Amino acid sequence: MPHPIDKKAKNILFKTFWSAAGWIDPRVQHTPPDDYAYAKAQGLMFDPVSFSHDQCLAEILAMRDSLSALQAGRAFVSSLSSRRLDWRSGLASYAVAQSLAAHPYTPVESSRSYGPGGQVTRVGYTCSVCRDAKDGNIGSANYQDVDLNVLSFERLKWGGVRHGRLDYTWFDLRQLSGEEIPEPTAEDIAILNAILSTIAASQAGDRASTLEPKLKPLLASSKDERRTLIEILACIGVMRPLSHNRPAHGKSDWNFVNDWRGEDGYCATTAARYFSPYLAQG
């Protein structure tokens, strides 16, 4: 049987980062030591970790190779009625890991900050090989004292936020690998097929923002949870844009699904790769 989330530990984690007003200012975030020890013992809070790009990548590839597409897909489907958003997240990280191969950190400039007079004050770098493997991938040379607790919080609250970041991929796959995922229920399977049918029924020109409210009647969820679910389906290639040369209409905060349109529907081949035991026939 899957291990249920300890409610007290989850509450401790959430109160560290979130209030009724939203994110708590990082400058005042605090977890009392006894609470931290309790949440850590329950596997929801963690000590900081440090590793290099190459170490992180090697562990990601090892965890990826220990999982199958159907295992990652089962976790996603089993999350739909249970609202175990942490199970949902790992599917996107598994797909991100599929795009990666062993390589050394290869820096390329990714950003610049400017001060008064136009002087460059900061230059940011990412790994060019990670970046070019899949849109949205970010790899740093070194990860020093990574706060896994904010990653754990985002994973449990929304189903993950930082898909494509190498440190999140590592954390997400590590957590997924340690989970005992149950077989999806009949309700889970019905929700999956309803989601795919809704995507398939999208009108030409529809965007992810058009699709999101249409999913509301299908499963218990917040708007942010539905947005993340759509991003996961795009990340794994189920919602695959048939063109990346489409006019933008204003600023978008979508990531993997930004170029998808209703006429693209969904990729049945990719859906079968991850979800074949649960897809409606015919």
mmCIF file of C-alpha atoms in Angstrom:
data_model
loop_
_atom_site.group_PDB
_atom_site.id
_atom_site.type_symbol
_atom_site.label_atom_id
_atom_site.label_comp_id
_atom_site.label_asym_id
_atom_site.label_seq_id
_atom_site.Cartn_x
_atom_site.Cartn_y
_atom_site.Cartn_z
ATOM 1 C CA MET A 1 0.000 0.000 0.000
ATOM 2 C CA PRO A 2 1.240 3.549 -0.710
ATOM 3 C CA HIS A 3 2.480 5.552 2.228
ATOM 4 C CA PRO A 4 -0.010 8.348 3.034
ATOM 5 C CA ILE A 5 1.267 11.881 3.475
ATOM 6 C CA ASP A 6 1.554 12.795 7.147
ATOM 7 C CA LYS A 7 -0.840 15.721 7.627
ATOM 8 C CA LYS A 8 1.142 17.335 10.427
ATOM 9 C CA ALA A 9 4.386 17.204 8.439
ATOM 10 C CA LYS A 10 2.659 18.584 5.346
ATOM 11 C CA ASN A 11 1.226 21.444 7.380
ATOM 12 C CA ILE A 12 4.684 22.256 8.784
ATOM 13 C CA LEU A 13 6.148 22.323 5.265
ATOM 14 C CA PHE A 14 3.351 24.448 3.857
ATOM 15 C CA LYS A 15 3.414 26.948 6.745
ATOM 16 C CA THR A 16 7.121 27.501 6.071
ATOM 17 C CA PHE A 17 6.478 28.873 2.584
ATOM 18 C CA TRP A 18 2.802 29.770 2.243
ATOM 19 C CA SER A 19 0.108 31.785 4.018
ATOM 20 C CA ALA A 20 -3.397 32.953 3.186
ATOM 21 C CA ALA A 21 -1.746 35.894 1.424
ATOM 22 C CA GLY A 22 0.477 33.643 -0.733
ATOM 23 C CA TRP A 23 4.255 33.206 -0.612
ATOM 24 C CA ILE A 24 5.928 34.106 2.664
ATOM 25 C CA ASP A 25 8.835 36.514 2.215
ATOM 26 C CA PRO A 26 12.038 34.395 2.138
ATOM 27 C CA ARG A 27 13.607 36.803 4.627
ATOM 28 C CA VAL A 28 11.149 35.710 7.322
ATOM 29 C CA GLN A 29 10.618 32.068 6.384
ATOM 30 C CA HIS A 30 11.280 29.896 9.401
ATOM 31 C CA THR A 31 10.599 26.366 10.589
ATOM 32 C CA PRO A 32 10.886 25.738 14.363
ATOM 33 C CA PRO A 33 13.579 23.098 14.975
ATOM 34 C CA ASP A 34 11.201 20.545 16.512
ATOM 35 C CA ASP A 35 8.780 20.942 13.617
ATOM 36 C CA TYR A 36 11.603 20.633 11.108
ATOM 37 C CA ALA A 37 12.826 17.430 12.770
ATOM 38 C CA TYR A 38 9.296 15.990 12.641
ATOM 39 C CA ALA A 39 8.712 16.872 8.960
ATOM 40 C CA LYS A 40 12.164 15.574 8.074
ATOM 41 C CA ALA A 41 11.452 12.261 9.822
ATOM 42 C CA GLN A 42 8.266 11.985 7.751
ATOM 43 C CA GLY A 43 10.183 12.518 4.501
ATOM 44 C CA LEU A 44 8.739 15.921 3.609
ATOM 45 C CA MET A 45 11.603 18.228 4.647
ATOM 46 C CA PHE A 46 15.290 17.791 3.940
ATOM 47 C CA ASP A 47 18.747 19.100 4.717
ATOM 48 C CA PRO A 48 20.391 21.159 1.946
ATOM 49 C CA VAL A 49 22.403 19.241 -0.655
ATOM 50 C CA SER A 50 25.358 20.181 -2.833
ATOM 51 C CA PHE A 51 26.612 18.540 -6.018
ATOM 52 C CA SER A 52 28.079 19.353 -9.400
ATOM 53 C CA HIS A 53 26.250 19.324 -12.719
ATOM 54 C CA ASP A 54 28.034 16.122 -13.695
ATOM 55 C CA GLN A 55 27.211 14.348 -10.416
ATOM 56 C CA CYS A 56 23.582 15.441 -10.619
ATOM 57 C CA LEU A 57 23.243 14.311 -14.221
ATOM 58 C CA ALA A 58 24.793 10.901 -13.541
ATOM 59 C CA GLU A 59 22.292 10.228 -10.763
ATOM 60 C CA ILE A 60 19.396 11.423 -12.907
ATOM 61 C CA LEU A 61 20.347 9.023 -15.695
ATOM 62 C CA ALA A 62 20.683 6.123 -13.252
ATOM 63 C CA MET A 63 17.238 6.804 -11.760
ATOM 64 C CA ARG A 64 15.726 7.277 -15.201
ATOM 65 C CA ASP A 65 17.041 3.908 -16.322
ATOM 66 C CA SER A 66 15.550 2.224 -13.258
ATOM 67 C CA LEU A 67 12.048 3.431 -14.199
ATOM 68 C CA SER A 68 9.831 2.731 -17.194
ATOM 69 C CA ALA A 69 7.530 5.059 -19.113
ATOM 70 C CA LEU A 70 4.530 3.063 -17.899
ATOM 71 C CA GLN A 71 5.647 3.361 -14.254
ATOM 72 C CA ALA A 72 5.890 7.134 -14.572
ATOM 73 C CA GLY A 73 2.569 7.204 -16.417
ATOM 74 C CA ARG A 74 0.864 5.087 -13.749
ATOM 75 C CA ALA A 75 1.938 7.547 -11.058
ATOM 76 C CA PHE A 76 0.400 10.397 -13.058
ATOM 77 C CA VAL A 77 -2.893 8.582 -13.631
ATOM 78 C CA SER A 78 -3.115 7.477 -9.984
ATOM 79 C CA SER A 79 -2.808 11.125 -8.944
ATOM 80 C CA LEU A 80 -5.920 12.287 -10.767
ATOM 81 C CA SER A 81 -8.643 11.367 -8.270
ATOM 82 C CA SER A 82 -6.442 11.108 -5.183
ATOM 83 C CA ARG A 83 -4.971 14.583 -5.759
ATOM 84 C CA ARG A 84 -1.521 13.237 -4.928
ATOM 85 C CA LEU A 85 0.167 15.974 -6.893
ATOM 86 C CA ASP A 86 3.610 14.704 -5.909
ATOM 87 C CA TRP A 87 2.925 11.530 -7.918
ATOM 88 C CA ARG A 88 1.890 13.666 -10.888
ATOM 89 C CA SER A 89 5.111 15.662 -11.031
ATOM 90 C CA GLY A 90 7.507 12.799 -11.691
ATOM 91 C CA LEU A 91 6.129 12.094 -15.164
ATOM 92 C CA ALA A 92 7.448 15.407 -16.494
ATOM 93 C CA SER A 93 10.827 14.863 -14.835
ATOM 94 C CA TYR A 94 11.004 11.382 -16.352
ATOM 95 C CA ALA A 95 10.378 12.901 -19.799
ATOM 96 C CA VAL A 96 13.005 15.584 -19.176
ATOM 97 C CA ALA A 97 15.474 12.852 -18.207
ATOM 98 C CA GLN A 98 14.708 11.001 -21.456
ATOM 99 C CA SER A 99 16.084 13.974 -23.383
ATOM 100 C CA LEU A 100 19.395 13.887 -21.516
ATOM 101 C CA ALA A 101 22.579 11.948 -22.156
ATOM 102 C CA ALA A 102 25.847 11.906 -20.221
ATOM 103 C CA HIS A 103 27.924 15.007 -20.921
ATOM 104 C CA PRO A 104 30.197 17.442 -19.066
ATOM 105 C CA TYR A 105 28.938 20.862 -18.062
ATOM 106 C CA THR A 106 29.283 23.089 -21.117
ATOM 107 C CA PRO A 107 28.655 26.739 -20.218
ATOM 108 C CA VAL A 108 26.873 29.233 -22.407
ATOM 109 C CA GLU A 109 25.726 32.730 -21.493
ATOM 110 C CA SER A 110 22.026 32.795 -20.618
ATOM 111 C CA SER A 111 21.405 36.261 -19.166
ATOM 112 C CA ARG A 112 22.916 39.662 -18.393
ATOM 113 C CA SER A 113 22.073 42.294 -15.819
ATOM 114 C CA TYR A 114 22.903 45.955 -16.305
ATOM 115 C CA GLY A 115 23.516 48.744 -13.825
ATOM 116 C CA PRO A 116 23.566 52.534 -14.162
ATOM 117 C CA GLY A 117 25.213 53.684 -17.352
ATOM 118 C CA GLY A 118 24.611 50.352 -19.020
ATOM 119 C CA GLN A 119 27.476 48.589 -17.288
ATOM 120 C CA VAL A 120 27.147 44.818 -17.078
ATOM 121 C CA THR A 121 26.732 43.842 -13.406
ATOM 122 C CA ARG A 122 26.051 40.139 -13.781
ATOM 123 C CA VAL A 123 26.324 37.449 -16.437
ATOM 124 C CA GLY A 124 24.357 34.229 -16.011
ATOM 125 C CA TYR A 125 25.330 30.884 -17.500
ATOM 126 C CA THR A 126 23.600 27.590 -18.163
ATOM 127 C CA CYS A 127 24.676 24.284 -19.677
ATOM 128 C CA SER A 128 24.281 24.502 -23.455
ATOM 129 C CA VAL A 129 23.909 20.725 -23.842
ATOM 130 C CA CYS A 130 21.065 20.552 -21.296
ATOM 131 C CA ARG A 131 19.426 23.627 -22.853
ATOM 132 C CA ASP A 132 19.562 22.248 -26.373
ATOM 133 C CA ALA A 133 18.290 18.811 -25.358
ATOM 134 C CA LYS A 134 14.815 20.127 -24.503
ATOM 135 C CA ASP A 135 13.140 23.518 -24.240
ATOM 136 C CA GLY A 136 13.071 24.662 -20.637
ATOM 137 C CA ASN A 137 16.098 22.673 -19.437
ATOM 138 C CA ILE A 138 18.461 24.556 -17.124
ATOM 139 C CA GLY A 139 21.768 23.156 -15.906
ATOM 140 C CA SER A 140 24.181 24.942 -13.586
ATOM 141 C CA ALA A 141 27.851 24.122 -13.071
ATOM 142 C CA ASN A 142 27.468 23.580 -9.343
ATOM 143 C CA TYR A 143 24.569 23.330 -6.936
ATOM 144 C CA GLN A 144 25.489 24.601 -3.490
ATOM 145 C CA ASP A 145 23.174 24.065 -0.518
ATOM 146 C CA VAL A 146 20.095 23.479 -2.655
ATOM 147 C CA ASP A 147 16.903 24.102 -0.666
ATOM 148 C CA LEU A 148 14.997 20.884 -1.292
ATOM 149 C CA ASN A 149 12.199 22.047 0.991
ATOM 150 C CA VAL A 150 10.858 24.648 -1.413
ATOM 151 C CA LEU A 151 10.992 21.993 -4.153
ATOM 152 C CA SER A 152 9.104 19.590 -1.890
ATOM 153 C CA PHE A 153 6.505 22.269 -1.162
ATOM 154 C CA GLU A 154 5.951 23.090 -4.841
ATOM 155 C CA ARG A 155 5.761 19.394 -5.714
ATOM 156 C CA LEU A 156 3.049 18.743 -3.127
ATOM 157 C CA LYS A 157 1.070 21.948 -3.678
ATOM 158 C CA TRP A 158 0.973 22.178 -7.465
ATOM 159 C CA GLY A 159 2.615 19.088 -8.918
ATOM 160 C CA GLY A 160 5.977 20.775 -9.433
ATOM 161 C CA VAL A 161 6.954 24.181 -10.775
ATOM 162 C CA ARG A 162 10.586 23.885 -11.869
ATOM 163 C CA HIS A 163 10.392 21.052 -14.389
ATOM 164 C CA GLY A 164 13.485 21.159 -16.563
ATOM 165 C CA ARG A 165 15.796 22.434 -13.848
ATOM 166 C CA LEU A 166 18.428 19.788 -13.313
ATOM 167 C CA ASP A 167 18.247 19.918 -9.516
ATOM 168 C CA TYR A 168 14.458 19.568 -9.569
ATOM 169 C CA THR A 169 14.649 16.660 -12.001
ATOM 170 C CA TRP A 170 17.057 14.934 -9.597
ATOM 171 C CA PHE A 171 14.847 15.566 -6.569
ATOM 172 C CA ASP A 172 11.612 14.638 -8.332
ATOM 173 C CA LEU A 173 12.946 11.341 -9.684
ATOM 174 C CA ARG A 174 14.487 10.489 -6.324
ATOM 175 C CA GLN A 175 11.130 10.960 -4.615
ATOM 176 C CA LEU A 176 9.217 9.080 -7.318
ATOM 177 C CA SER A 177 11.653 6.162 -7.188
ATOM 178 C CA GLY A 178 10.963 5.735 -3.477
ATOM 179 C CA GLU A 179 7.177 5.769 -3.774
ATOM 180 C CA GLU A 180 4.897 2.762 -3.832
ATOM 181 C CA ILE A 181 2.369 3.798 -6.467
ATOM 182 C CA PRO A 182 -1.004 2.004 -6.508
ATOM 183 C CA GLU A 183 -2.811 0.925 -9.640
ATOM 184 C CA PRO A 184 -5.134 3.672 -10.905
ATOM 185 C CA THR A 185 -8.771 3.396 -9.898
ATOM 186 C CA ALA A 186 -11.680 3.356 -12.341
ATOM 187 C CA GLU A 187 -12.201 7.025 -11.474
ATOM 188 C CA ASP A 188 -8.575 7.856 -12.291
ATOM 189 C CA ILE A 189 -8.894 6.145 -15.663
ATOM 190 C CA ALA A 190 -12.157 7.921 -16.447
ATOM 191 C CA ILE A 191 -10.574 11.295 -15.634
ATOM 192 C CA LEU A 192 -7.567 10.583 -17.870
ATOM 193 C CA ASN A 193 -9.756 9.721 -20.827
ATOM 194 C CA ALA A 194 -11.996 12.719 -20.216
ATOM 195 C CA ILE A 195 -8.941 15.000 -20.221
ATOM 196 C CA LEU A 196 -7.696 13.549 -23.511
ATOM 197 C CA SER A 197 -11.169 13.800 -25.074
ATOM 198 C CA THR A 198 -11.397 17.432 -24.007
ATOM 199 C CA ILE A 199 -8.017 18.178 -25.562
ATOM 200 C CA ALA A 200 -9.063 16.406 -28.772
ATOM 201 C CA ALA A 201 -12.274 18.481 -28.916
ATOM 202 C CA SER A 202 -10.382 21.787 -28.766
ATOM 203 C CA GLN A 203 -11.174 24.299 -31.468
ATOM 204 C CA ALA A 204 -8.606 25.587 -33.938
ATOM 205 C CA GLY A 205 -6.773 28.502 -32.409
ATOM 206 C CA ASP A 206 -7.514 27.471 -28.824
ATOM 207 C CA ARG A 207 -4.621 27.946 -26.441
ATOM 208 C CA ALA A 208 -3.669 26.347 -23.157
ATOM 209 C CA SER A 209 -5.465 29.184 -21.362
ATOM 210 C CA THR A 210 -8.647 28.217 -23.253
ATOM 211 C CA LEU A 211 -8.253 24.566 -22.310
ATOM 212 C CA GLU A 212 -7.562 25.082 -18.596
ATOM 213 C CA PRO A 213 -11.103 26.046 -17.471
ATOM 214 C CA LYS A 214 -12.559 23.188 -19.546
ATOM 215 C CA LEU A 215 -10.723 20.747 -17.282
ATOM 216 C CA LYS A 216 -12.310 22.157 -14.119
ATOM 217 C CA PRO A 217 -15.406 19.887 -14.193
ATOM 218 C CA LEU A 218 -13.246 16.801 -14.763
ATOM 219 C CA LEU A 219 -11.233 16.637 -11.549
ATOM 220 C CA ALA A 220 -10.946 18.265 -8.140
ATOM 221 C CA SER A 221 -8.286 20.902 -8.676
ATOM 222 C CA SER A 222 -7.284 24.532 -8.408
ATOM 223 C CA LYS A 223 -6.513 26.678 -11.436
ATOM 224 C CA ASP A 224 -2.773 26.423 -10.726
ATOM 225 C CA GLU A 225 -3.001 22.624 -10.451
ATOM 226 C CA ARG A 226 -4.745 22.438 -13.827
ATOM 227 C CA ARG A 227 -2.138 24.699 -15.396
ATOM 228 C CA THR A 228 0.608 22.438 -14.095
ATOM 229 C CA LEU A 229 -1.219 19.345 -15.345
ATOM 230 C CA ILE A 230 -1.379 20.884 -18.839
ATOM 231 C CA GLU A 231 2.322 21.790 -18.682
ATOM 232 C CA ILE A 232 3.165 18.203 -17.724
ATOM 233 C CA LEU A 233 1.210 16.836 -20.688
ATOM 234 C CA ALA A 234 3.084 19.255 -22.944
ATOM 235 C CA CYS A 235 6.443 18.443 -21.382
ATOM 236 C CA ILE A 236 6.017 14.722 -22.083
ATOM 237 C CA GLY A 237 4.886 15.383 -25.678
ATOM 238 C CA VAL A 238 1.212 14.433 -25.369
ATOM 239 C CA MET A 239 0.273 18.053 -26.113
ATOM 240 C CA ARG A 240 2.828 18.531 -28.862
ATOM 241 C CA PRO A 241 2.764 21.719 -30.984
ATOM 242 C CA LEU A 242 2.710 20.960 -34.695
ATOM 243 C CA SER A 243 4.397 24.324 -35.319
ATOM 244 C CA HIS A 244 6.664 26.611 -33.326
ATOM 245 C CA ASN A 245 6.182 29.486 -35.760
ATOM 246 C CA ARG A 246 2.978 30.961 -34.394
ATOM 247 C CA PRO A 247 2.287 34.610 -33.645
ATOM 248 C CA ALA A 248 2.391 35.585 -29.988
ATOM 249 C CA HIS A 249 -0.489 37.526 -28.493
ATOM 250 C CA GLY A 250 0.936 39.384 -25.530
ATOM 251 C CA LYS A 251 3.225 38.016 -22.857
ATOM 252 C CA SER A 252 2.740 34.364 -21.892
ATOM 253 C CA ASP A 253 3.802 32.659 -18.667
ATOM 254 C CA TRP A 254 3.326 29.179 -20.100
ATOM 255 C CA ASN A 255 6.464 27.161 -20.697
ATOM 256 C CA PHE A 256 6.257 23.805 -22.501
ATOM 257 C CA VAL A 257 2.760 24.401 -23.886
ATOM 258 C CA ASN A 258 3.210 27.961 -25.133
ATOM 259 C CA ASP A 259 3.104 27.029 -28.845
ATOM 260 C CA TRP A 260 0.283 24.450 -28.616
ATOM 261 C CA ARG A 261 -2.992 25.278 -30.361
ATOM 262 C CA GLY A 262 -6.343 23.505 -30.388
ATOM 263 C CA GLU A 263 -5.846 22.091 -33.875
ATOM 264 C CA ASP A 264 -2.826 20.155 -32.582
ATOM 265 C CA GLY A 265 -5.042 17.995 -30.359
ATOM 266 C CA TYR A 266 -2.901 15.393 -28.642
ATOM 267 C CA CYS A 267 -0.366 12.829 -29.783
ATOM 268 C CA ALA A 268 -1.971 9.386 -29.486
ATOM 269 C CA THR A 269 1.382 7.632 -29.907
ATOM 270 C CA THR A 270 2.938 9.450 -26.966
ATOM 271 C CA ALA A 271 -0.200 8.998 -24.872
ATOM 272 C CA ALA A 272 -0.002 5.252 -25.494
ATOM 273 C CA ARG A 273 3.667 5.192 -24.484
ATOM 274 C CA TYR A 274 2.813 6.427 -21.007
ATOM 275 C CA PHE A 275 -0.819 5.459 -20.526
ATOM 276 C CA SER A 276 -1.591 2.458 -22.782
ATOM 277 C CA PRO A 277 -3.159 0.232 -20.067
ATOM 278 C CA TYR A 278 -5.643 2.989 -19.215
ATOM 279 C CA LEU A 279 -6.728 4.382 -22.585
ATOM 280 C CA ALA A 280 -10.276 3.937 -23.826
ATOM 281 C CA GLN A 281 -10.507 1.650 -26.832
ATOM 282 C CA GLY A 282 -11.964 2.754 -30.133
#
